[in-house]
mmCIF file of C-alpha atoms and ligand atoms in Angstrom:
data_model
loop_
_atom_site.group_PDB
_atom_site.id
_atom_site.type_symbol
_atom_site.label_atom_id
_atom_site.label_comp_id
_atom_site.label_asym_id
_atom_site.label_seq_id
_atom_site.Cartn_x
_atom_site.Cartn_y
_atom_site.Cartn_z
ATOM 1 C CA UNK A 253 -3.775 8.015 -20.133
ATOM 2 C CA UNK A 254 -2.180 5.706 -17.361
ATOM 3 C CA UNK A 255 0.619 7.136 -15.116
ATOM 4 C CA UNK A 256 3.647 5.696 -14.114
ATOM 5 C CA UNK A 257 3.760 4.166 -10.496
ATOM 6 C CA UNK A 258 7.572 4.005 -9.170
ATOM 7 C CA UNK A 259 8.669 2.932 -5.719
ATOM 8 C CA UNK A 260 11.870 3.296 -3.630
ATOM 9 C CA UNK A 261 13.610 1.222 -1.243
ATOM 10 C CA UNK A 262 15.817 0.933 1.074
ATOM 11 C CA UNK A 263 17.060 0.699 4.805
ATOM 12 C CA UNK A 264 16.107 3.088 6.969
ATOM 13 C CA UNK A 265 18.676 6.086 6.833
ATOM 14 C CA UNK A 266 19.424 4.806 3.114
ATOM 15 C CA UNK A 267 18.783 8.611 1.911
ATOM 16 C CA UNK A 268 15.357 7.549 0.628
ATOM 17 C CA UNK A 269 13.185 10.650 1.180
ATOM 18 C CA UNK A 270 15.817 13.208 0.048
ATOM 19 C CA UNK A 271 15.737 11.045 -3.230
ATOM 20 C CA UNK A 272 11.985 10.868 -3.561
ATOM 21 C CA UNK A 273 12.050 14.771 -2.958
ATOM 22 C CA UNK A 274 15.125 15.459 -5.426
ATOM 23 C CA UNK A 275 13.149 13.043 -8.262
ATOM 24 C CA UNK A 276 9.923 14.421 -7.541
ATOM 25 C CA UNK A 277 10.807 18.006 -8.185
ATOM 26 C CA UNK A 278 13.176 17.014 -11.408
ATOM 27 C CA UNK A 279 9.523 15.448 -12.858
ATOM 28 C CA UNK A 280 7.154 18.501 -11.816
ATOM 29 C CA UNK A 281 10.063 20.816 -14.051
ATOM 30 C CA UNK A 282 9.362 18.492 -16.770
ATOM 31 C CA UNK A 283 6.034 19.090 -16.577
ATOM 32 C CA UNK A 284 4.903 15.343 -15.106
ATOM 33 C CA UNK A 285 1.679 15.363 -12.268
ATOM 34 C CA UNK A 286 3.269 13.976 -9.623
ATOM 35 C CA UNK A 287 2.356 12.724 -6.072
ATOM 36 C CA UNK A 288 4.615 11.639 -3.327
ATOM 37 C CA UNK A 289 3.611 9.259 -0.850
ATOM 38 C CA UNK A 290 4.615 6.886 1.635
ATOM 39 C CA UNK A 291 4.290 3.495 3.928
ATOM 40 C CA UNK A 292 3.396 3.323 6.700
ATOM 41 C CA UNK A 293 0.919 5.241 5.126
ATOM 42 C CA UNK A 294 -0.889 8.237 7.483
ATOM 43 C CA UNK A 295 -4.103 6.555 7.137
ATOM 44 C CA UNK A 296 -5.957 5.040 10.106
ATOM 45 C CA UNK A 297 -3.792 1.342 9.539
ATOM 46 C CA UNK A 298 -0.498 2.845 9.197
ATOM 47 C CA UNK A 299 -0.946 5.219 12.357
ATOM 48 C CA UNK A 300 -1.631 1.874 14.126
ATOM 49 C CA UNK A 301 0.999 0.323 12.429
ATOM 50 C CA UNK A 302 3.215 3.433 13.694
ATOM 51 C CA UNK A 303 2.604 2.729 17.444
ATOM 52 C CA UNK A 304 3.363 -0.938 17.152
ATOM 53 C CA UNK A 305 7.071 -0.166 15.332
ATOM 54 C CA UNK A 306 7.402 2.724 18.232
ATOM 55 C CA UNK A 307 7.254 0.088 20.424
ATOM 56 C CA UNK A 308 4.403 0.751 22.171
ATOM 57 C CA UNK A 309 2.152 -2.064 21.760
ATOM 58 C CA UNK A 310 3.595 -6.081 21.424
ATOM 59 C CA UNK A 311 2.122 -7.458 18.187
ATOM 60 C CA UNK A 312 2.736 -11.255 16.910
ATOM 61 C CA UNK A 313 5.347 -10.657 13.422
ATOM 62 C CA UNK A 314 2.920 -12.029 11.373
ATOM 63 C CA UNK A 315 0.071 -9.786 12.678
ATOM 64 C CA UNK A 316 2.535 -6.903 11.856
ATOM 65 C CA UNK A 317 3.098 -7.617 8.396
ATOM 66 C CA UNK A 318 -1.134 -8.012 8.091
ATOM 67 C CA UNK A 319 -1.110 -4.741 9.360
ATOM 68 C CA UNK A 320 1.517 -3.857 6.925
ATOM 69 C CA UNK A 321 -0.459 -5.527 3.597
ATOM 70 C CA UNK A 322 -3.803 -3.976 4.336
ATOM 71 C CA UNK A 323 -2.227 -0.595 5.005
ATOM 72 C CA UNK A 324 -0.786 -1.370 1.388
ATOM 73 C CA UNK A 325 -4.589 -2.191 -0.422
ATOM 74 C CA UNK A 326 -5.994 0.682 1.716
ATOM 75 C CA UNK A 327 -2.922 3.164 0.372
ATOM 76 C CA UNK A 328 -3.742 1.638 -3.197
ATOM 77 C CA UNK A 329 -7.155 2.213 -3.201
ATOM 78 C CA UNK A 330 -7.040 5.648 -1.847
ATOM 79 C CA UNK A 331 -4.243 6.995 -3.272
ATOM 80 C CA UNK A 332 -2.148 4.864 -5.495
ATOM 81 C CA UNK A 333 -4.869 3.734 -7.808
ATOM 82 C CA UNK A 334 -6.564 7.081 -8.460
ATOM 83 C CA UNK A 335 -3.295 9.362 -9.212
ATOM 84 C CA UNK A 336 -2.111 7.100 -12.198
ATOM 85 C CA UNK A 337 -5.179 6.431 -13.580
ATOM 86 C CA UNK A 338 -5.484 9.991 -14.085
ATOM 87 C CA UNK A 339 -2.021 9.984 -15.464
ATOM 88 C CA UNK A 340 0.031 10.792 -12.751
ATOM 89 C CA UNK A 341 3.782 10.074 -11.529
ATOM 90 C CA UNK A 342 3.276 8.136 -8.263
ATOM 91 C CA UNK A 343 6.283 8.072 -6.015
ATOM 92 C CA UNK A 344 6.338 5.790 -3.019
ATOM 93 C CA UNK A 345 8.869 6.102 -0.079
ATOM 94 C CA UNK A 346 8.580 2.262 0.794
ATOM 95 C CA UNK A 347 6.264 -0.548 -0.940
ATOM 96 C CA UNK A 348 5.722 -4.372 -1.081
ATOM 97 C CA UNK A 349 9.603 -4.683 -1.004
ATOM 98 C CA UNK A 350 9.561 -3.343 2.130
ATOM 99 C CA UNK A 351 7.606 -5.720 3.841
ATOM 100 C CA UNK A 352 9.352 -8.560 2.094
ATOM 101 C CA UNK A 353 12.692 -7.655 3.434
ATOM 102 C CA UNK A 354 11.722 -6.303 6.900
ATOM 103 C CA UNK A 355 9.108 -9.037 7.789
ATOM 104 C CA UNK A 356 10.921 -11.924 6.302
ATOM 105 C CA UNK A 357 14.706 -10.822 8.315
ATOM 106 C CA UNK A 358 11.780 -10.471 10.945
ATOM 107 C CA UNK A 359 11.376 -14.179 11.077
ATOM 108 C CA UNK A 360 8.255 -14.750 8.703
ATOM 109 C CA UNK A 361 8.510 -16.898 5.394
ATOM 110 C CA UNK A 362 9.367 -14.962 2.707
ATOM 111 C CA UNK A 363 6.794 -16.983 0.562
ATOM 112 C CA UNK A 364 3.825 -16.256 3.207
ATOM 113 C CA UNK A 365 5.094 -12.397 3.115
ATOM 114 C CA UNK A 366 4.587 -12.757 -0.462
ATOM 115 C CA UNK A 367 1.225 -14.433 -0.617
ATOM 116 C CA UNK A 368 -0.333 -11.625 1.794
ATOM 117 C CA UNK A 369 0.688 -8.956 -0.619
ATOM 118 C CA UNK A 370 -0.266 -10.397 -3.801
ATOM 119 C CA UNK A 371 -3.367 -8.339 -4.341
ATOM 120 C CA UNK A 372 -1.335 -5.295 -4.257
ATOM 121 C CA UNK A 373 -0.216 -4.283 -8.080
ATOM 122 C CA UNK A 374 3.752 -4.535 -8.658
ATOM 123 C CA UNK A 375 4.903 -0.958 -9.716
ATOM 124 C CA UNK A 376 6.430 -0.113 -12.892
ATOM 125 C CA UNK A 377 9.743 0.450 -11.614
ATOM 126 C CA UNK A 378 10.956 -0.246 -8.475
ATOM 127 C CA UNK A 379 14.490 1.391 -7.003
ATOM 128 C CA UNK A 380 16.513 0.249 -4.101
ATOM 129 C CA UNK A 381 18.909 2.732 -2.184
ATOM 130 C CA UNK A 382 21.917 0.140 -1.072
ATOM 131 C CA UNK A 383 23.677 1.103 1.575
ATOM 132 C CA UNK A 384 25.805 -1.169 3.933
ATOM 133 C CA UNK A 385 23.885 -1.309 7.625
ATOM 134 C CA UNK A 386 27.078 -0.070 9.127
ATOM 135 C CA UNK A 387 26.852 3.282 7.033
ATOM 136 C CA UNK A 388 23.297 3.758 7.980
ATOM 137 C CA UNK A 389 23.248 3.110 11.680
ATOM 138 C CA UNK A 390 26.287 5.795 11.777
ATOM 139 C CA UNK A 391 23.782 8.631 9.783
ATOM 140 C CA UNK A 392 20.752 7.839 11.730
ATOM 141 C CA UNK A 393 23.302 8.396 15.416
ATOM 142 C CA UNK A 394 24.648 11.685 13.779
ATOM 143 C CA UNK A 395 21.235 13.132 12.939
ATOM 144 C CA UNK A 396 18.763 12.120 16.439
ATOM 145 C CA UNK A 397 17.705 9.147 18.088
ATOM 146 C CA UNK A 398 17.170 5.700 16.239
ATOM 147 C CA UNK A 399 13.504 4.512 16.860
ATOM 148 C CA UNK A 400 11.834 1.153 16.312
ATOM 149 C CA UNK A 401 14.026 -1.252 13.816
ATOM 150 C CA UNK A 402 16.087 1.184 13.422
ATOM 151 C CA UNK A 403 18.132 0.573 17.287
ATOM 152 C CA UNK A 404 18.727 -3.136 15.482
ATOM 153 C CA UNK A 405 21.275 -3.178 13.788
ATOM 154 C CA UNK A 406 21.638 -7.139 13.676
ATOM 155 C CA UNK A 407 17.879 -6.524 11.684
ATOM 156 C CA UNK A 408 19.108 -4.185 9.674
ATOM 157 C CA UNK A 409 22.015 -6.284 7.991
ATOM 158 C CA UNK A 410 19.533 -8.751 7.389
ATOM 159 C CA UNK A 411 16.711 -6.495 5.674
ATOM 160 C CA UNK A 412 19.618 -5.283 3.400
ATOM 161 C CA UNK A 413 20.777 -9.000 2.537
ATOM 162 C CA UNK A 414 16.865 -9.897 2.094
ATOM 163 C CA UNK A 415 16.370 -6.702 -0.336
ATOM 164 C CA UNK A 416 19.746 -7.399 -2.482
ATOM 165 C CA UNK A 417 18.465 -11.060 -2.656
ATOM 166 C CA UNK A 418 15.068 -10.415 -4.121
ATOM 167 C CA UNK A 419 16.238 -7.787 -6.032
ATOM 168 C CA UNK A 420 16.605 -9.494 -9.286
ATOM 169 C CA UNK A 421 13.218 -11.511 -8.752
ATOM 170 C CA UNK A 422 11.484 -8.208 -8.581
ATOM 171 C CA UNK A 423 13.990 -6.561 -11.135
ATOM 172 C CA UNK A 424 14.792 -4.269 -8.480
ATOM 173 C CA UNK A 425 17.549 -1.311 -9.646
ATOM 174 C CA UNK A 426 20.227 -1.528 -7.286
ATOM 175 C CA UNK A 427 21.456 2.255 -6.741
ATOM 176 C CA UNK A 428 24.920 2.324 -4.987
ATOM 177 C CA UNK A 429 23.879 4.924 -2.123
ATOM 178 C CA UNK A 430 26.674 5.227 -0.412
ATOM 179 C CA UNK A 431 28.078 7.674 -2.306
ATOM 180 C CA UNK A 432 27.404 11.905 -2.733
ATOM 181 C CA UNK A 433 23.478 12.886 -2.958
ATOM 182 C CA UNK A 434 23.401 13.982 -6.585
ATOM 183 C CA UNK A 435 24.835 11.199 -7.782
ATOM 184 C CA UNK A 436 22.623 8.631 -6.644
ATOM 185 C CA UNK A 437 19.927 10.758 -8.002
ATOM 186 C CA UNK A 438 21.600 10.856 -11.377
ATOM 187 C CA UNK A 439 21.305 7.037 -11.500
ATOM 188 C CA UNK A 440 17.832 7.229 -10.189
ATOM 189 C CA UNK A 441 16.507 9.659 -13.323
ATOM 190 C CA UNK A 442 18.298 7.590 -15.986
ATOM 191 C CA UNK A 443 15.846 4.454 -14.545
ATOM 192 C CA UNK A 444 13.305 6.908 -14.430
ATOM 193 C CA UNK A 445 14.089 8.063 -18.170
ATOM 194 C CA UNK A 446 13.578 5.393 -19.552
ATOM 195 C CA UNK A 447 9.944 4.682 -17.874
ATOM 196 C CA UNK A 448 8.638 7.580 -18.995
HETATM 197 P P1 TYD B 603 9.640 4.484 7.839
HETATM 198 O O1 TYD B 603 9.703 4.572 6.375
HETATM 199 O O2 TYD B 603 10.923 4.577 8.600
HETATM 200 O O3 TYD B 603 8.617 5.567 8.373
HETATM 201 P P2 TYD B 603 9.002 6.939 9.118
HETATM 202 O O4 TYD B 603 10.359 7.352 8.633
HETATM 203 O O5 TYD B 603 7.931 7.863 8.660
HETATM 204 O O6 TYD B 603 8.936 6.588 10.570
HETATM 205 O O7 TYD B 603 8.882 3.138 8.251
HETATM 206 C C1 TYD B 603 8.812 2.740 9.601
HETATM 207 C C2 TYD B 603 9.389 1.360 9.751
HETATM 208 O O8 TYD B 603 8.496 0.394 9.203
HETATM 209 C C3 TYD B 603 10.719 1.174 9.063
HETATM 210 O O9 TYD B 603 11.672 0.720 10.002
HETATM 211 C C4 TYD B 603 10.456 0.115 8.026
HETATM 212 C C5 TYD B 603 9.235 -0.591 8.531
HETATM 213 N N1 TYD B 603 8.386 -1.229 7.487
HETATM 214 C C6 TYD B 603 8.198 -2.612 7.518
HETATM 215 O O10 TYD B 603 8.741 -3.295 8.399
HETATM 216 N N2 TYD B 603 7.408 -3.201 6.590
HETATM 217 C C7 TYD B 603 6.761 -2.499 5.617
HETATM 218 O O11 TYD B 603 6.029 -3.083 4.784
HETATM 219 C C8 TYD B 603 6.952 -1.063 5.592
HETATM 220 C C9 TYD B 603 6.247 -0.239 4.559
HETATM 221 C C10 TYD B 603 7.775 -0.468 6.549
#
């Protein structure tokens, strides 16, 4: 029996992990398999992929988002694929949306962005965390030291407008997360509800 294969989005500080954790322990009580994961994967293309973002190494955009879409096949192939084709709940923190919004307000074509990741398979469900850049910036200061994109917040209004405008292309659920943690995950497990 096929699993399901859900991914979330969202800016970074959005709330996304807590939310993958909160949704991923609401499934295992019901009884669902379920594996979390997440990109930049920590296979050997998203621990390169995690020095150039740290800022260590200079990387052309476009090579980055390469870097990006093969970390993507090699995460599908190694963990993606296998986990719901034995019928599990796959839960990714960050997917093809991701690169679409970050690479594109990075500069790159959003059609070219596209084209690179079309061998990866579209998941059954796909959530976005909205929160307004402003709102993010001011959690990620309160809790340590910004890193990588994260210092930009110029970038980070535009990832947000590039997510909310792809959104319904992708029919994306747009979560309001600017609000108290359980009830963004309340939305998130009625989307999930009806998946399963
Ligand atoms: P992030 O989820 O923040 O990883 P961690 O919290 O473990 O450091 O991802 C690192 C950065 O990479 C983040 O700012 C978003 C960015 N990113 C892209 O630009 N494109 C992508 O395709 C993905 C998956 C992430």
């Amino acid at each position: 029996m096929r699993g399901k294969f859900i991914s979330v989005e969202g800016l970074d500080g959005c709330g996304k992990s807590t939310q993958v954790r909160l949704l991923a322990r609401w499934l295992r009580r019901m009884g669902h398999e379920v594996v979390v994961t997440e990109e930049p994967t920590d296979g050997l293309i998203g621990r390169i992929i995690r020095m150039v973002v740290a800022g260590g190494f200079k990387v052309p955009v476009a090579a980055e988002a390469l870097l990006f879409a093969a970390d993507r096949l090699h995460h599908v192939e190694r963990v993606i694929a296998p986990a719901v084709s034995s019928g599990k709940v796959v839960i990714s923190d960050r997917y093809i949306a991701s690169s679409l919004a970050y690479q594109s307000a990075r500069g790159l074509p959003l059609r070219w962005v596209m084209k690179i990741n079309e061998m990866a398979p579209e998941p059954d469900l796909m959530i976005l965390i909205d929160v307004p850049a402003e709102v993010t910036a001011g959690r990620i200061n309160r809790s340590r030291r910004p890193d990588g994109f994260e210092r930009d917040l110029e970038l980070q209004k535009k990832v947000r407008q590039v997510y909310l405008n792809i959104a319904r292309r992708y029919k994306m659920k747009v979560i309001d997360g600017n609000r108290p943690v359980d009830e963004v995950q309340e939305d998130i497990r009625r989307w999930v509800k009806r998946l399963l």
